[in-house]
mmCIF file of C-alpha atoms and ligand atoms in Angstrom:
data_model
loop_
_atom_site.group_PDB
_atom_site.id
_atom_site.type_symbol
_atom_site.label_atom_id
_atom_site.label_comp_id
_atom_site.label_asym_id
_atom_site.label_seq_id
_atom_site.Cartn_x
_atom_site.Cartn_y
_atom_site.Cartn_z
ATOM 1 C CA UNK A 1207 50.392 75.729 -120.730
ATOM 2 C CA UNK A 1208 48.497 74.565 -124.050
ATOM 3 C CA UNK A 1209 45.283 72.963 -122.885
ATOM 4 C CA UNK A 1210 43.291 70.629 -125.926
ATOM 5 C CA UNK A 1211 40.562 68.899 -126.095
ATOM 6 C CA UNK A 1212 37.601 68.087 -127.850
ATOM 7 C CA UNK A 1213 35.093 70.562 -128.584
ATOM 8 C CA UNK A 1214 32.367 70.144 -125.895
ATOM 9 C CA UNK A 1215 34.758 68.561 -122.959
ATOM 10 C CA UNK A 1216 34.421 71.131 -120.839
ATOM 11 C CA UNK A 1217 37.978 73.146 -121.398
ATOM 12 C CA UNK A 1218 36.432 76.437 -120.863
ATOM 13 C CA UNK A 1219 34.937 76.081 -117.094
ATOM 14 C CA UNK A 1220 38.403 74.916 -116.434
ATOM 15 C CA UNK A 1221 39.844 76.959 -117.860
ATOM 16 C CA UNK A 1222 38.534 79.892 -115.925
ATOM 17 C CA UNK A 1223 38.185 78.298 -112.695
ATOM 18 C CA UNK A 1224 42.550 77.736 -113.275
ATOM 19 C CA UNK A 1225 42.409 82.147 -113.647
ATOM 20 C CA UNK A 1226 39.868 82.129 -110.972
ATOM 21 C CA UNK A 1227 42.028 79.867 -108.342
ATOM 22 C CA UNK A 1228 45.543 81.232 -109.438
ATOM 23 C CA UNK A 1229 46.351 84.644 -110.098
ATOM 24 C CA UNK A 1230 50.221 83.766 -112.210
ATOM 25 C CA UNK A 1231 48.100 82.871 -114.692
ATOM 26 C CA UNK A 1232 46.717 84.794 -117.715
ATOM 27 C CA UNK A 1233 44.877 83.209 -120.941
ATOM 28 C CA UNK A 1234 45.563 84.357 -124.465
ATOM 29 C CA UNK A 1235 42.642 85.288 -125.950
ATOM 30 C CA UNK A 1236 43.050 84.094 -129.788
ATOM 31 C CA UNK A 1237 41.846 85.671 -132.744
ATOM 32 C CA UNK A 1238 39.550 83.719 -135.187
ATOM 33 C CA UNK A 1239 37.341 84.131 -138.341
ATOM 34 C CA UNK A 1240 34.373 82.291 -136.926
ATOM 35 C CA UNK A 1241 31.074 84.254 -136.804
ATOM 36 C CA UNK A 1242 30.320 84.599 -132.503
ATOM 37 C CA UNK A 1243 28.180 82.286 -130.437
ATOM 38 C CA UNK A 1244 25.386 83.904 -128.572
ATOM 39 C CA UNK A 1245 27.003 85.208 -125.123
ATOM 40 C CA UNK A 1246 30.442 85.586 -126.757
ATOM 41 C CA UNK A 1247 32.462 88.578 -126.624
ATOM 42 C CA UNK A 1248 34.818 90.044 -128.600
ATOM 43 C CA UNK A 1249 38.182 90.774 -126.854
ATOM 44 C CA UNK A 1250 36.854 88.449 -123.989
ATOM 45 C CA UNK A 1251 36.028 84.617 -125.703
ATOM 46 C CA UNK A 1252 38.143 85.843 -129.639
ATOM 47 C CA UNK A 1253 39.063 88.794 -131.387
ATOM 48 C CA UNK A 1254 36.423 88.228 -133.980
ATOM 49 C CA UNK A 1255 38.284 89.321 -136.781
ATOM 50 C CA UNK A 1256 37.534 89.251 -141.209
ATOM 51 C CA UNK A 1257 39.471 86.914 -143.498
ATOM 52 C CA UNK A 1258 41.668 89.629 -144.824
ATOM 53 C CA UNK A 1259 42.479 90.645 -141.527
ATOM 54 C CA UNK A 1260 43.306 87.264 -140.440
ATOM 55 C CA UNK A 1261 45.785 87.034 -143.532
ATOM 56 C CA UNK A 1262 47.562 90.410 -143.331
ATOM 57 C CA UNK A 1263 48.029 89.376 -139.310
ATOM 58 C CA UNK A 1264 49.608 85.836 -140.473
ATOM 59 C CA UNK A 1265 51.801 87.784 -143.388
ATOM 60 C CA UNK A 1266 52.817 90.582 -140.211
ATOM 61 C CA UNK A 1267 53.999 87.623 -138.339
ATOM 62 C CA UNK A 1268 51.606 88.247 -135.663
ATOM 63 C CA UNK A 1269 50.550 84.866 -134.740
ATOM 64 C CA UNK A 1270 52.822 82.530 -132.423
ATOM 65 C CA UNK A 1271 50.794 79.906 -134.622
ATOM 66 C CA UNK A 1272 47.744 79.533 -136.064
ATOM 67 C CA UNK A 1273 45.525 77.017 -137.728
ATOM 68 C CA UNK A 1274 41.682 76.104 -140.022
ATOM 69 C CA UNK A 1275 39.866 74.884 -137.974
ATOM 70 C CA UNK A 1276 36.219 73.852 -139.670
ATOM 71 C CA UNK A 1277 36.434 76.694 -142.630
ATOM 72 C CA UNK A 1278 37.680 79.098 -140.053
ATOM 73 C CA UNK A 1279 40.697 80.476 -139.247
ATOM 74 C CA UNK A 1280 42.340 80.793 -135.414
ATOM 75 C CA UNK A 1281 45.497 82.375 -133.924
ATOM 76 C CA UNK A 1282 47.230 83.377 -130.733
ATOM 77 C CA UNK A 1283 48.834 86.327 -130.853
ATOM 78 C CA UNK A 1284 52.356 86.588 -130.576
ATOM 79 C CA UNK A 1285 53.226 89.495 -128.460
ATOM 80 C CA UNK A 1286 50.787 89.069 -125.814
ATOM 81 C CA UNK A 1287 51.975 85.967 -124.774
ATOM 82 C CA UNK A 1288 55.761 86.709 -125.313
ATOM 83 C CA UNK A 1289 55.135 90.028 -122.912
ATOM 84 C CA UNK A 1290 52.977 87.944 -120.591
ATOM 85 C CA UNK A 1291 55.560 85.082 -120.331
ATOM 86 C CA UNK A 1292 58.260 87.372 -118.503
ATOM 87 C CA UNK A 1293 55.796 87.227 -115.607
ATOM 88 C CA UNK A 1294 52.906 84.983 -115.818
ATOM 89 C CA UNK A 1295 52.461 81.448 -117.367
ATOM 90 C CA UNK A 1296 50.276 81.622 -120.496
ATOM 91 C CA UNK A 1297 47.324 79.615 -120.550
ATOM 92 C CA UNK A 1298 46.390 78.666 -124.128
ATOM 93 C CA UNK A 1299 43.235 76.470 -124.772
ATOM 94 C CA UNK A 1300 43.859 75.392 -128.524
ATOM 95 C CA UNK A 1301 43.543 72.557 -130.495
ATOM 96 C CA UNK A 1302 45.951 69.451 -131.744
ATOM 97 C CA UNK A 1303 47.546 71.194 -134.158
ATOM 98 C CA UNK A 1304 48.370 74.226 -132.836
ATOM 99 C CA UNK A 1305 49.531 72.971 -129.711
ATOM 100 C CA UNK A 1306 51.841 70.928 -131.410
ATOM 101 C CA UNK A 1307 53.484 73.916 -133.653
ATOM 102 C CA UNK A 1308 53.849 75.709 -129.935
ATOM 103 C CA UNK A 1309 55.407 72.396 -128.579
ATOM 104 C CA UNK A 1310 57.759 72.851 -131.611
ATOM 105 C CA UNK A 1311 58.156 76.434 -131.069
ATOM 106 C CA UNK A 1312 58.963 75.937 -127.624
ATOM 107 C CA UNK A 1313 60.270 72.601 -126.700
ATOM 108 C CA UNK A 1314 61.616 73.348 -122.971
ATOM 109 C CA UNK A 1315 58.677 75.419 -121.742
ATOM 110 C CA UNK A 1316 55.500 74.341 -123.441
ATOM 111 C CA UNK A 1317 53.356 72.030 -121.249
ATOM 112 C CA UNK A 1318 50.665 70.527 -123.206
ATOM 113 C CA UNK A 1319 47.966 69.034 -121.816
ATOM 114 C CA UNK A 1320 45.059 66.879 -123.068
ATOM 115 C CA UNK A 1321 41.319 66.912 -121.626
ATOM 116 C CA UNK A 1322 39.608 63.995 -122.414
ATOM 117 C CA UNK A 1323 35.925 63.139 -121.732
ATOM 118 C CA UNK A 1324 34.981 60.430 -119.547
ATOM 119 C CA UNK A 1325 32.546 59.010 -122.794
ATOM 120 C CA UNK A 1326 32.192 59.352 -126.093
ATOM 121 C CA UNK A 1327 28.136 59.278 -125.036
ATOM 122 C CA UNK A 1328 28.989 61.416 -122.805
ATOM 123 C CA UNK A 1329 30.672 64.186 -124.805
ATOM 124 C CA UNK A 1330 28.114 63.866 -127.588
ATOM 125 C CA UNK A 1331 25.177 64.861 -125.210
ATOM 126 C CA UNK A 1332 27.313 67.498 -124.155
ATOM 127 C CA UNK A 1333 27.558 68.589 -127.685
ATOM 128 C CA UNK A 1334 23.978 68.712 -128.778
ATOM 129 C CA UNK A 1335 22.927 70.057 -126.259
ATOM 130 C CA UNK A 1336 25.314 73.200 -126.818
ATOM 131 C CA UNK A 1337 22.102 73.509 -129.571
ATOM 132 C CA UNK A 1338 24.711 75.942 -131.759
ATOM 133 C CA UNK A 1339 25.294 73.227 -134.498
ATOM 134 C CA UNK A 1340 23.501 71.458 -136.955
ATOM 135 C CA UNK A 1341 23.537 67.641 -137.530
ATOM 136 C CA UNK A 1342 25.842 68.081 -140.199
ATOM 137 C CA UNK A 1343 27.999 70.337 -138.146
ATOM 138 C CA UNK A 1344 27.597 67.924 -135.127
ATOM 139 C CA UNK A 1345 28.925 64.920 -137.166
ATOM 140 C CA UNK A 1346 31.776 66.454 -138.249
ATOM 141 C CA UNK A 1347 32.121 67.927 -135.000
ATOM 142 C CA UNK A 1348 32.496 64.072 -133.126
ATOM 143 C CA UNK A 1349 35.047 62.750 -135.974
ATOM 144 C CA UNK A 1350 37.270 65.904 -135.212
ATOM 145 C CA UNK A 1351 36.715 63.984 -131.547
ATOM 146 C CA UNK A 1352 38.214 61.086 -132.636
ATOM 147 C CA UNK A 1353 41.156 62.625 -134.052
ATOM 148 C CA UNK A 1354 41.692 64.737 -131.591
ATOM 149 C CA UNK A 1355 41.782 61.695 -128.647
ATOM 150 C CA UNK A 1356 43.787 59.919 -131.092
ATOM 151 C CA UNK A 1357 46.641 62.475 -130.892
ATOM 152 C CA UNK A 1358 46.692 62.245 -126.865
ATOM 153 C CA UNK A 1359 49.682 60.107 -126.935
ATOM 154 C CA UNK A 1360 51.849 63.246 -128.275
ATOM 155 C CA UNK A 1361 50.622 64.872 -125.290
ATOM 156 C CA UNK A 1362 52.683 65.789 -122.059
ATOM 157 C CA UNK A 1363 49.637 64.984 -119.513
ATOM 158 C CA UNK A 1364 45.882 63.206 -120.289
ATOM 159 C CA UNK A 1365 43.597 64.032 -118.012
ATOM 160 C CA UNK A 1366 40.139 62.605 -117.781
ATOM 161 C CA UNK A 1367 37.517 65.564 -117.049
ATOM 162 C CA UNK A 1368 35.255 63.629 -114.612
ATOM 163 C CA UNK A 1369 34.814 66.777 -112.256
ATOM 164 C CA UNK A 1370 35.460 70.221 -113.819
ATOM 165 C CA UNK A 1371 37.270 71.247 -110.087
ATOM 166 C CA UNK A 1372 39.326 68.229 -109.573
ATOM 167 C CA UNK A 1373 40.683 68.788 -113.221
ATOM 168 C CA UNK A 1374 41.602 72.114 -112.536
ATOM 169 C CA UNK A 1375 43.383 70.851 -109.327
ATOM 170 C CA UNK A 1376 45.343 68.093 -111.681
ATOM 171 C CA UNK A 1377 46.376 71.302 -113.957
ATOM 172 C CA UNK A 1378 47.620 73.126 -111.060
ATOM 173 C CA UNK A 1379 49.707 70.632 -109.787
ATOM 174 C CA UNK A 1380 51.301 69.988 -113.070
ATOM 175 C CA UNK A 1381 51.872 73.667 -113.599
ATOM 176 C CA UNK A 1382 53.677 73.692 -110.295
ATOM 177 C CA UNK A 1383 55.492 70.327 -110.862
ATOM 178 C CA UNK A 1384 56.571 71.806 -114.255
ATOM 179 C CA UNK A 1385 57.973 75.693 -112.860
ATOM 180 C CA UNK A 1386 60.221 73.197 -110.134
ATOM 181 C CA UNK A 1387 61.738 71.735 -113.333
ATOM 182 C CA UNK A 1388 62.661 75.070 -114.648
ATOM 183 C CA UNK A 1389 63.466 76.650 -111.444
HETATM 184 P P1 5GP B 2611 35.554 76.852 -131.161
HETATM 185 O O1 5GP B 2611 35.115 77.293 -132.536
HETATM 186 O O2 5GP B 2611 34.728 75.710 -130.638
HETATM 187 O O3 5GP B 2611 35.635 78.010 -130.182
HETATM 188 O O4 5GP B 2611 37.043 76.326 -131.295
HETATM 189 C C1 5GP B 2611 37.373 75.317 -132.184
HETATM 190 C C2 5GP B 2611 38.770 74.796 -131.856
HETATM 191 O O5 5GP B 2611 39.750 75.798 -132.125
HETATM 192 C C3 5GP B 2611 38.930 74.422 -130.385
HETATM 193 O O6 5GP B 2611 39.580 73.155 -130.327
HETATM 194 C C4 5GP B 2611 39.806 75.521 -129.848
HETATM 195 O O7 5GP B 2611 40.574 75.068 -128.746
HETATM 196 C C5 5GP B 2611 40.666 75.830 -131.063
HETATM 197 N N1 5GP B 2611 41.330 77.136 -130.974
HETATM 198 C C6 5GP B 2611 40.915 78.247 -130.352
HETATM 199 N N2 5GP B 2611 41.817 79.227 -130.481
HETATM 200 C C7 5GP B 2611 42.859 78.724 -131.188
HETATM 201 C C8 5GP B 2611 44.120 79.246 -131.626
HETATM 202 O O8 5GP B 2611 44.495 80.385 -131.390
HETATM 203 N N3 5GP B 2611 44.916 78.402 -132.339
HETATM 204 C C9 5GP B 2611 44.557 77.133 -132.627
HETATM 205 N N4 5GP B 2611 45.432 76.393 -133.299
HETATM 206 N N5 5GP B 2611 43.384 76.602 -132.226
HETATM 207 C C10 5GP B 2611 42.548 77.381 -131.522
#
């Protein structure tokens, strides 16, 4: 289940209220080359990881994809979410991308999904006052936005994150919608 959206939209509240509410699902924590936020944790939010590490783990084979993102690098790892997929469906909250490469990867099971803000006002409020980035950053941050919406149409599902809880419930329906089909 590859969840996208724009930085700032609120993908990580849903995301663990989904692991919170239902207990067949596990998310793959990715591995990137970005510095921490305050209040992340490695192993928990990324596996905060060097350059060179990041390119030995791509020559290895070791990521199911990967992706630069804003000068940094970011990756899910392969076997986790091969082992976890015998029991579990994956959660993976990545961007367009990357979710499209997993679409690719795996046309029959891959569910992507597409969080969307309810305003462009809205999200950009949400974004400064996250405080972590610059103006520069910021700007570069809300045309990323733009691209990002603009790729919803290659998207399984668009949801509009009005309510953090009543997205989650849209996600869970689809999830169990989509196991029917595969049952
Ligand atoms: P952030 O730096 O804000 O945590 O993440 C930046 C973007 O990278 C977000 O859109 C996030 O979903 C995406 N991202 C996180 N992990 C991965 C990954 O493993 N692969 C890809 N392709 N994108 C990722």
């Amino acid at each position: 289940v590859v969840i996208s959206g724009p930085s700032g939209v609120g993908k990580g509240t849903i995301v663990k209220l989904l692991l919170d509410a239902d207990k067949s699902l596990v998310e793959s924590v990715s591995c990137t080359t970005r510095a921490p936020r305050a209040g992340e944790e490695n192993g928990k939010d990324y596996f905060f990881i060097s350059k060179e590490e990041f390119s030995d783990r791509i020559a290895a084979n070791d990521f199911l994809e990967y992706d630069e993102h804003f000068g940094n690098f970011y990756g899910t790892p392969r076997s986790f979410v091969e082992r976890q997929l015998k029991e579990k469906s994956v959660i993976l909250e990545i961007e367009v991308v990357g979710a499209l490469n997993v679409k690719r990867l795996m046309p029959s099971s891959a569910v992507l999904i597409m969080v969307a803000p309810p305003s462009m006002e809205e999200l950009e409020k949400r974004l400064s006052g996250r405080g972590s980035e610059g103006d520069e950053e910021l700007r570069t941050r809300m045309q990323r936005v733009r691209y990002e919406l603009d790729q919803a149409p290659l998207y399984d599902y668009v949801i509009v994150n009005d309510d953090s809880r009543e997205t989650m419930r849209k996600i869970r329906e689809i999830i169990r919608r989509e196991k029917e089909k595969t049952i």
